[in-house]
Coordinates of C-alpha atoms and ligand atoms in Angstrom, one line a residue:
X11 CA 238.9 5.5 34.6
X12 CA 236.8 8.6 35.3
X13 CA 233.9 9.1 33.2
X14 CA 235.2 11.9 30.8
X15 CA 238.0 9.5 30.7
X16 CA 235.4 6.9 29.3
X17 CA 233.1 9.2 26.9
X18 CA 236.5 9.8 25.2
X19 CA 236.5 6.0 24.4
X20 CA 233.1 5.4 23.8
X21 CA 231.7 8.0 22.1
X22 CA 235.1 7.4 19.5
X23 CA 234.6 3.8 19.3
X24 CA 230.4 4.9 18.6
X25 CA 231.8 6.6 15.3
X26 CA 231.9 3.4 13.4
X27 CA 227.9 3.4 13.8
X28 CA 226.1 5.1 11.2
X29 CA 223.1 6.6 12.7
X30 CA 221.9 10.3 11.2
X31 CA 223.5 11.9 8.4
X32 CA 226.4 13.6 10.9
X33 CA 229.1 16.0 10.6
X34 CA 231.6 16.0 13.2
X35 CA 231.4 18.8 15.2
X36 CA 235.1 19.8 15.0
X37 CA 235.3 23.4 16.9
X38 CA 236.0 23.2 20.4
X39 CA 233.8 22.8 22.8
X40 CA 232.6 23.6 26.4
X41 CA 233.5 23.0 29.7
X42 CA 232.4 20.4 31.8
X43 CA 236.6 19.9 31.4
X44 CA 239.1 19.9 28.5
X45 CA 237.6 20.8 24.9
X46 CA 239.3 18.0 23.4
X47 CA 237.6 15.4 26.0
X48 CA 235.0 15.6 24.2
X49 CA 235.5 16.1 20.4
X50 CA 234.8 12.8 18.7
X51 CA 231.5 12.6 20.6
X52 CA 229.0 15.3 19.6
X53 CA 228.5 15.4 15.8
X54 CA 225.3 17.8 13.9
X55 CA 223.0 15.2 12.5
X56 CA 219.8 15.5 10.6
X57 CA 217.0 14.3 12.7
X58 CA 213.4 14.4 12.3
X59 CA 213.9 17.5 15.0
X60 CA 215.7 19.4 12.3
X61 CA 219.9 19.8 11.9
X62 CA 220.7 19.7 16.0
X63 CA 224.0 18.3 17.6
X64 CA 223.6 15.1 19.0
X65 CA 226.0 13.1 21.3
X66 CA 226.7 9.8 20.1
X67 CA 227.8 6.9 22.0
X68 CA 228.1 3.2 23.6
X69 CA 226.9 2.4 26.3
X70 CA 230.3 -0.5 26.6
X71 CA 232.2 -1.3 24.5
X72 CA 232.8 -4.8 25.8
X73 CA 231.1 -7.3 23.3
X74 CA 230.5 -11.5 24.1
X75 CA 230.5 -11.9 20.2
X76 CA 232.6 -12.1 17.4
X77 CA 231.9 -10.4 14.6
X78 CA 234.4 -10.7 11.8
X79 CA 234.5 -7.1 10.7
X80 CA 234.1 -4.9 14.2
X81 CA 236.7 -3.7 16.2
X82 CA 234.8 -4.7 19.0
X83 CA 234.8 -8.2 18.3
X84 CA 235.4 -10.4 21.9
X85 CA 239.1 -11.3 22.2
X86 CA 240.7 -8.2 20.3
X87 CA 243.4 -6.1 22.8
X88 CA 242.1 -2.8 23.3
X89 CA 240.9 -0.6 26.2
X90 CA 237.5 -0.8 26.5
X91 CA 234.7 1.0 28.8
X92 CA 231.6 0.8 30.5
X93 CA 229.2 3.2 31.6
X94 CA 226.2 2.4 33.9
X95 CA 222.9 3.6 32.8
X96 CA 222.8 6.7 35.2
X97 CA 226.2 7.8 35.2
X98 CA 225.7 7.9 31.2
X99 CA 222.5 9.7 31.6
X100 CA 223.8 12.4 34.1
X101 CA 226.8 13.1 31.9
X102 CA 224.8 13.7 29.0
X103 CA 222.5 15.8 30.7
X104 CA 225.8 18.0 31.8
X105 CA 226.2 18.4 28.3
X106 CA 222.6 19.1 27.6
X107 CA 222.7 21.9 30.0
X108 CA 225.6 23.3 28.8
X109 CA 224.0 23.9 25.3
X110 CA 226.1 21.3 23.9
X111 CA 223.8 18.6 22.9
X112 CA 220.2 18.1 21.9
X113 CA 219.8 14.5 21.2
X114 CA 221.6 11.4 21.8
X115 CA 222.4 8.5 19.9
X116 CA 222.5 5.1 22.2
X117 CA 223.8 2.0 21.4
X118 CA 226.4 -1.1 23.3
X119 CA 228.4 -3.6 22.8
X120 CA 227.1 -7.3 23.7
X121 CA 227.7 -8.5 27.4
X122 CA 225.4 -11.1 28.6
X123 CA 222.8 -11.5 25.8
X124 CA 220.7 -9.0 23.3
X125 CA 217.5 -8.8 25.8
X126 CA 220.1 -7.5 28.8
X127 CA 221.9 -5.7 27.0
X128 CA 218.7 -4.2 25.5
X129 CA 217.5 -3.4 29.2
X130 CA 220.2 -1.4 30.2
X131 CA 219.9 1.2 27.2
X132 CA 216.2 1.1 27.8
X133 CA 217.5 2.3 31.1
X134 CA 219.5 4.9 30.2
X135 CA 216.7 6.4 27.8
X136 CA 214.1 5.7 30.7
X137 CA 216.0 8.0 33.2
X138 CA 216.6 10.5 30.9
X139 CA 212.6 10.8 30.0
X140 CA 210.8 10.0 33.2
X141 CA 213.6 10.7 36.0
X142 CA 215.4 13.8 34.2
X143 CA 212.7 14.4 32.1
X144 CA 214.8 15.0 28.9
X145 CA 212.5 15.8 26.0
X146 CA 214.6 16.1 22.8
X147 CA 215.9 13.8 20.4
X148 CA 216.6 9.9 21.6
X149 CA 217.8 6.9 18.7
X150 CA 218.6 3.8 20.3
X151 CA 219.6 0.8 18.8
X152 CA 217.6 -2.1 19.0
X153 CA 220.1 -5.3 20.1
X154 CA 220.5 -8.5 17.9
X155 CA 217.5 -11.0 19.8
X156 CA 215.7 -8.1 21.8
X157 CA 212.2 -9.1 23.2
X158 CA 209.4 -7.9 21.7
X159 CA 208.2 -5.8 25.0
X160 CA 211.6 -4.1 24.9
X161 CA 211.2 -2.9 21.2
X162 CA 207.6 -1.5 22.5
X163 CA 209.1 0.1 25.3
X164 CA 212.3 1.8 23.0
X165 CA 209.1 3.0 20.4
X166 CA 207.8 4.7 23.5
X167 CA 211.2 6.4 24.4
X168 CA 212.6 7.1 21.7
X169 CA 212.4 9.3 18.4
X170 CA 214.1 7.1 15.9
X171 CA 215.0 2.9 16.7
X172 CA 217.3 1.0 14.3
X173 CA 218.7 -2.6 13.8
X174 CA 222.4 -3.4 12.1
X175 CA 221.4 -6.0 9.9
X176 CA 224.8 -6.1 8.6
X177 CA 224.2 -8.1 5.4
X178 CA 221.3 -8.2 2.9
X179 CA 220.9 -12.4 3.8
X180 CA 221.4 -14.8 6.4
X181 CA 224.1 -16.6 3.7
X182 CA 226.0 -13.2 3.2
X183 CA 225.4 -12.4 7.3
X184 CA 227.3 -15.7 8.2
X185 CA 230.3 -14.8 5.9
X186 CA 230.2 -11.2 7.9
X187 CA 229.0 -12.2 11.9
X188 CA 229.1 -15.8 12.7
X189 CA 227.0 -15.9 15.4
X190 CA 224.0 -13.6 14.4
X191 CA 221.0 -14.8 13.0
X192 CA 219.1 -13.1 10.6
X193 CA 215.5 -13.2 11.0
X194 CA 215.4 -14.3 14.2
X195 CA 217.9 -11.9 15.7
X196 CA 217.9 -8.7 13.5
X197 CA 214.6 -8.7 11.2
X198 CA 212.2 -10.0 13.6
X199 CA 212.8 -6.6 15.9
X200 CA 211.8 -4.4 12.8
X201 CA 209.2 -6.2 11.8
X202 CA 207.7 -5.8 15.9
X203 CA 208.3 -1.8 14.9
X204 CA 206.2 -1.6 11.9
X205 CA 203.9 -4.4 13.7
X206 CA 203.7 -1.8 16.8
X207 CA 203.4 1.0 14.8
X208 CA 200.7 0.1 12.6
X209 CA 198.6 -0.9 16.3
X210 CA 199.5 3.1 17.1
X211 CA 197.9 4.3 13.7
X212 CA 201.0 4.9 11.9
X213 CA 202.4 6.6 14.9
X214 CA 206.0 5.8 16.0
X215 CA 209.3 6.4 16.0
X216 CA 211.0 6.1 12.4
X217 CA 213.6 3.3 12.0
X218 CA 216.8 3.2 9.9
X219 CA 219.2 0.4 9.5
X220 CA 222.7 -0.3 8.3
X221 CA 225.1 -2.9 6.0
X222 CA 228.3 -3.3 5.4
X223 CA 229.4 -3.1 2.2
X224 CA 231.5 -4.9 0.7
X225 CA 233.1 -7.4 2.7
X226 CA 230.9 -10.6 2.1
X227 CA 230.7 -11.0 -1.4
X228 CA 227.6 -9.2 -1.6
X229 CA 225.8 -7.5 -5.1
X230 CA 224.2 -4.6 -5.1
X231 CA 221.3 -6.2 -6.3
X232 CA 220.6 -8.2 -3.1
X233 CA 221.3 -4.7 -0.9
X234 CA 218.6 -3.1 -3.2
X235 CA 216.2 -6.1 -2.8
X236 CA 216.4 -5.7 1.0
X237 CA 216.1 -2.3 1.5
X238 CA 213.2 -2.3 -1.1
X239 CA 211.8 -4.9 0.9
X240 CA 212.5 -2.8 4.3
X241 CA 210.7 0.2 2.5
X242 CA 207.6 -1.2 1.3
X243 CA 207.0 -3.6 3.7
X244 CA 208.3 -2.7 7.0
X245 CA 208.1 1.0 6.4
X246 CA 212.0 1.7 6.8
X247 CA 212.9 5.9 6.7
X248 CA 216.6 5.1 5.6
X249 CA 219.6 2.2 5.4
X250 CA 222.6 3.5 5.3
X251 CA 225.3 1.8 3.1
X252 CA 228.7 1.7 5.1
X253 CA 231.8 0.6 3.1
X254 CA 233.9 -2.2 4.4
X255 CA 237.3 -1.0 5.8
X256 CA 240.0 -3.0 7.2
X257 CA 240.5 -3.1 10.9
X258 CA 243.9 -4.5 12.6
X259 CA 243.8 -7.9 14.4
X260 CA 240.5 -9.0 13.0
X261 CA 240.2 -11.8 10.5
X262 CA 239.2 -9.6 7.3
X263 CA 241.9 -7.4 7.8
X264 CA 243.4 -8.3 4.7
X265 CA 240.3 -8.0 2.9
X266 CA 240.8 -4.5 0.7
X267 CA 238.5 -1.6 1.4
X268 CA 235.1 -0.9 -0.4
X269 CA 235.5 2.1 -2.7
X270 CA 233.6 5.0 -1.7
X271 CA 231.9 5.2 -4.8
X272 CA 230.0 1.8 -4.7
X273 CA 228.3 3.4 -1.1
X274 CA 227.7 6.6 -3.6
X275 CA 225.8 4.6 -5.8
X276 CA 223.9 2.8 -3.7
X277 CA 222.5 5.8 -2.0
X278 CA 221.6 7.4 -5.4
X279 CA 219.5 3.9 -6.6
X280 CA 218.0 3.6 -3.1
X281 CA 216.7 7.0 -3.2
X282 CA 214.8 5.9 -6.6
X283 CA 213.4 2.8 -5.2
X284 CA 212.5 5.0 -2.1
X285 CA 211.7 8.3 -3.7
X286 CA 211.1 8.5 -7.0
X287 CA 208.5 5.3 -8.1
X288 CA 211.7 3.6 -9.6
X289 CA 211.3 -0.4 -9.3
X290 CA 214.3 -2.8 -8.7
X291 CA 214.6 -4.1 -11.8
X292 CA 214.4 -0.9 -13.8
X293 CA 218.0 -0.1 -12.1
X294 CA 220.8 -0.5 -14.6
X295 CA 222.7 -3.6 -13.1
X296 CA 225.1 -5.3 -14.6
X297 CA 225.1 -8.8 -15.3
X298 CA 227.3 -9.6 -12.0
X299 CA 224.5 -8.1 -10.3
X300 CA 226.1 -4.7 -9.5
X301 CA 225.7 -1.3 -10.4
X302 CA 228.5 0.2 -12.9
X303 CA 230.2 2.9 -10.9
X304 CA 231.1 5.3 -13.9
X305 CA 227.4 6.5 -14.0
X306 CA 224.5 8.2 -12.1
X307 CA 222.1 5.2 -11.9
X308 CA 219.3 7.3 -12.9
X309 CA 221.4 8.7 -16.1
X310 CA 222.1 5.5 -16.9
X311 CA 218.1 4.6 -16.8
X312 CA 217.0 7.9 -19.3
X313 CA 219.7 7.1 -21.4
X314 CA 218.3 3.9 -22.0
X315 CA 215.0 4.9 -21.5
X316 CA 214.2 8.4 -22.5
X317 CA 216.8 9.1 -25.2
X318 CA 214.5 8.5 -27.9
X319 CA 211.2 9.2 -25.9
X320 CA 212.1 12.8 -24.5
X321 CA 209.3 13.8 -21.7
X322 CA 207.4 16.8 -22.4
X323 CA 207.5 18.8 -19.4
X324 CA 204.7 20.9 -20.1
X325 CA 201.7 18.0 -20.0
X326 CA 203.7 14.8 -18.1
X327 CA 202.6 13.3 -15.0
X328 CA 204.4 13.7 -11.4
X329 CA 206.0 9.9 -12.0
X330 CA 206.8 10.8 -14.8
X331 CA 208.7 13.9 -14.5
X332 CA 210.6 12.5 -11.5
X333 CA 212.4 10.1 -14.2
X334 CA 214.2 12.7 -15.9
X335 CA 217.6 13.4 -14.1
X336 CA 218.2 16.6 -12.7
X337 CA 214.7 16.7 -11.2
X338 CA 214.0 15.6 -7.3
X339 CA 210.8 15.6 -5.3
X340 CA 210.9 18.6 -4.8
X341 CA 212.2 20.5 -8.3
X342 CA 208.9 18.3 -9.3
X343 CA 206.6 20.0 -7.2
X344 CA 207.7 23.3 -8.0
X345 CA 207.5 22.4 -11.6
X346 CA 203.8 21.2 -11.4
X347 CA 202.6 24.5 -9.4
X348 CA 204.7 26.5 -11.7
X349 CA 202.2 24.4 -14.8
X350 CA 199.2 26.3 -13.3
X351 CA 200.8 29.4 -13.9
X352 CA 201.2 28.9 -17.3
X353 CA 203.6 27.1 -19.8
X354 CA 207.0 26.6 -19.4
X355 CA 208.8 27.7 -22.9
X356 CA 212.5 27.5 -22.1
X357 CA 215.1 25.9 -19.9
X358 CA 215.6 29.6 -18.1
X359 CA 212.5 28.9 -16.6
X360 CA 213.4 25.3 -15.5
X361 CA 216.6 26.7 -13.9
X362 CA 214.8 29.2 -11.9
X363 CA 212.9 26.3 -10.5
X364 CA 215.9 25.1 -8.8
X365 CA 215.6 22.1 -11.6
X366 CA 219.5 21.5 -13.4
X367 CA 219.2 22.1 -17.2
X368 CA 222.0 20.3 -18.1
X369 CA 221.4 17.1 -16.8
X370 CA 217.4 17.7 -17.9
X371 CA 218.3 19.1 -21.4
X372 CA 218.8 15.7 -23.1
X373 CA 215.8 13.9 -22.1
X374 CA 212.7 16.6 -22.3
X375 CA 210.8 18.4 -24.7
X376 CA 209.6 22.0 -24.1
X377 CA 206.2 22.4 -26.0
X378 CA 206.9 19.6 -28.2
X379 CA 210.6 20.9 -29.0
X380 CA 213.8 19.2 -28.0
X381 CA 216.0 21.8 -25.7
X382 CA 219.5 20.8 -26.1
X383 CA 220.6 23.1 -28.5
X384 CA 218.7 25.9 -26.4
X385 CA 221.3 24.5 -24.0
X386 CA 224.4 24.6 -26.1
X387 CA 224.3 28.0 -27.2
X388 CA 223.7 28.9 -23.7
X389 CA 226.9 27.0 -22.7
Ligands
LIG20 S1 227.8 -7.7 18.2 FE1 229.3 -7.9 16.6 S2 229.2 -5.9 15.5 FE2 228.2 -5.6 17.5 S3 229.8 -4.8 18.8 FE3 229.8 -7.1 19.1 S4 231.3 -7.8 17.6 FE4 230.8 -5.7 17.0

């Protein structure tokens, strides 16, 4: 198998791992051969370098374990491939140099333990800084059981490190991946990050992780606890919620597929834990623990919350305009500077701050006057 051959396996079978927020770069591409070689590999991604295409990819996808899920999992029939560490780095620098890439996303299968398996991406990304001297964009994947030495040395190669911890517990993780182990294997590497990075002053590369939703039994309300947990305390950028879906020949293949709305949700509630002051248990769950999918979790909280006590926009805190829906971070900002200019009278002047009037409408007061009918004669 050539090595095109094998970045057309790899960097498909590297699709099932979350890493940025990606879109698949579907025009075609570049030489170094066929166009269609390479599609499935390169994908635009938010990074903390900006929007840039990064190529994502495995380093094998040969794997000793047996995860329930993955259509990795040891045993299953399929092709699989291998790349070393420089033949890996030298094709993506061809890329690099063609303009086609500006970042790479690097993670592998299992063969022969976490710590090796961990030295041989370390070894990719080591070439690529110090022998090719590649400076953009690097996110590698810290290995189930990898040493705390290696997760310094990824910190110092790359810009973003994460960890699949799968499940939100070691009791939902055994129902998912029978042969990880929880703290030991996948929490104890992030805590070394935030460990590391608080020895640096802060400074570090940012870390993200990943579940799978929907496949152990799971509630919401034990994903929300973790990532909270992750947030506060082991200073986590993002965890991305990826829905259960059935793959052939493994043994949940009957299970059905989460709905993409539950994944939906669970962004929207994770971004008020992590963005907007919002605690756990302020989230609307319901009393299996989950959050109902017919409703914006934050609607559902003003509703409850803000119905009767309307915010007045004109004198309320930063918390506490970030609680009415339709405003972000940002929409809040804007809204306070706009303050010093003067007061804000009508919802016209909400819209022009980028703020939407109909989802704010029901739940503020504009100098001590309830807008919705401003809004319905508008409508
Ligand atoms: S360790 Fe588990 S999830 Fe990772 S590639 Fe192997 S089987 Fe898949």
């Amino acid at each position: 198998m050539d090595t095109l051959q094998k970045l057309q396996l790899l960097g498909q079978a590297a699709q099932y791992e979350p890493a940025e927020d990606v879109t698949p770069l579907g025009t075609p591409l570049a030489p170094p051969r066929t166009p269609e070689e390479l599609t499935g590999c390169i994908h635009y991604a938010a990074t903390p370098k900006g929007r840039v295409p990064i190529m994502k990819t495995l380093l094998s996808s040969a794997c000793e374990r047996d995860c329930y899920y993955c259509p990795f999992r040891a045993g299953r029939d399929f092709r699989r491939a291998t790349f070393s560490a420089d033949e890996l780095a030298r094709l993506f620098l061809s890329l690099h140099r063609n303009d086609l890439v500006q970042g790479i996303f690097l993670s592998s299968g299992l063969v022969g333990g976490g710590p090796k398996t961990q030295d041989r991406i370390l070894a990719t990304a080591e070439l690529l800084r110090k022998r090719y001297g590649f400076r953009g964009y690097i996110h590698l994947k810290l290995m189930p059981g990898a040493e705390r030495d290696q997760v310094a040395a990824g910190m110092a190669l790359a810009d973003r490190v994460s960890v699949n911890l799968e499940a939100p517990n070691d009791r939902r993780l055994a129902r998912l991946a029978p042969h990880k182990i929880f703290t030991e294997e996948l929490l104890q590497p992030l805590r070394w990050v935030e460990e590391l990075r608080r020895e640096q002053g802060g400074r570090g590369p940012s870390t993200t992780t990943q579940f799978v939703v929907g496949a152990a039994g799971e509630s919401d309300l034990e994903l929300l606890l973790t990532t909270h947990y992750l947030h506060l305390q082991l200073g986590l950028k993002r965890a991305y919620f990826s829905g259960f879906a059935p793959i052939p020949d493994t043994p949940l293949s009957e299970e059905p597929p989460n709905p993409p709305i539950r994944e939906h949700r669970l962004y929207q509630a994770s971004f008020l834990l992590r963005d907007y002051g919002f605690d756990v248990e302020e989230l609307p769950f319901q009393p299996d623990g989950n959050l109902p999918h017919t409703e914006d979790p934050k609607v559902a909280w003003a509703q409850a919350h803000l119905t009767e006590n309307p915010i007045e926009v004109n004198t309320a805190d930063r918390e506490a305009i970030l609680r009415i829906p339709g405003v972000g971070p940002k929409g809040a900002d804007k809204l306070l500077a706009a303050r010093r200019l003067g007061r804000i009278g009508d919802l016209s002047a909400l819209g022009k701050l980028g703020i939407s009037t109909r989802r704010a409408a029901p739940y503020i007061l504009l100098d001590g006057k309830r807008p919705a009918r401003q809004l319905r004669l508008a409508l």
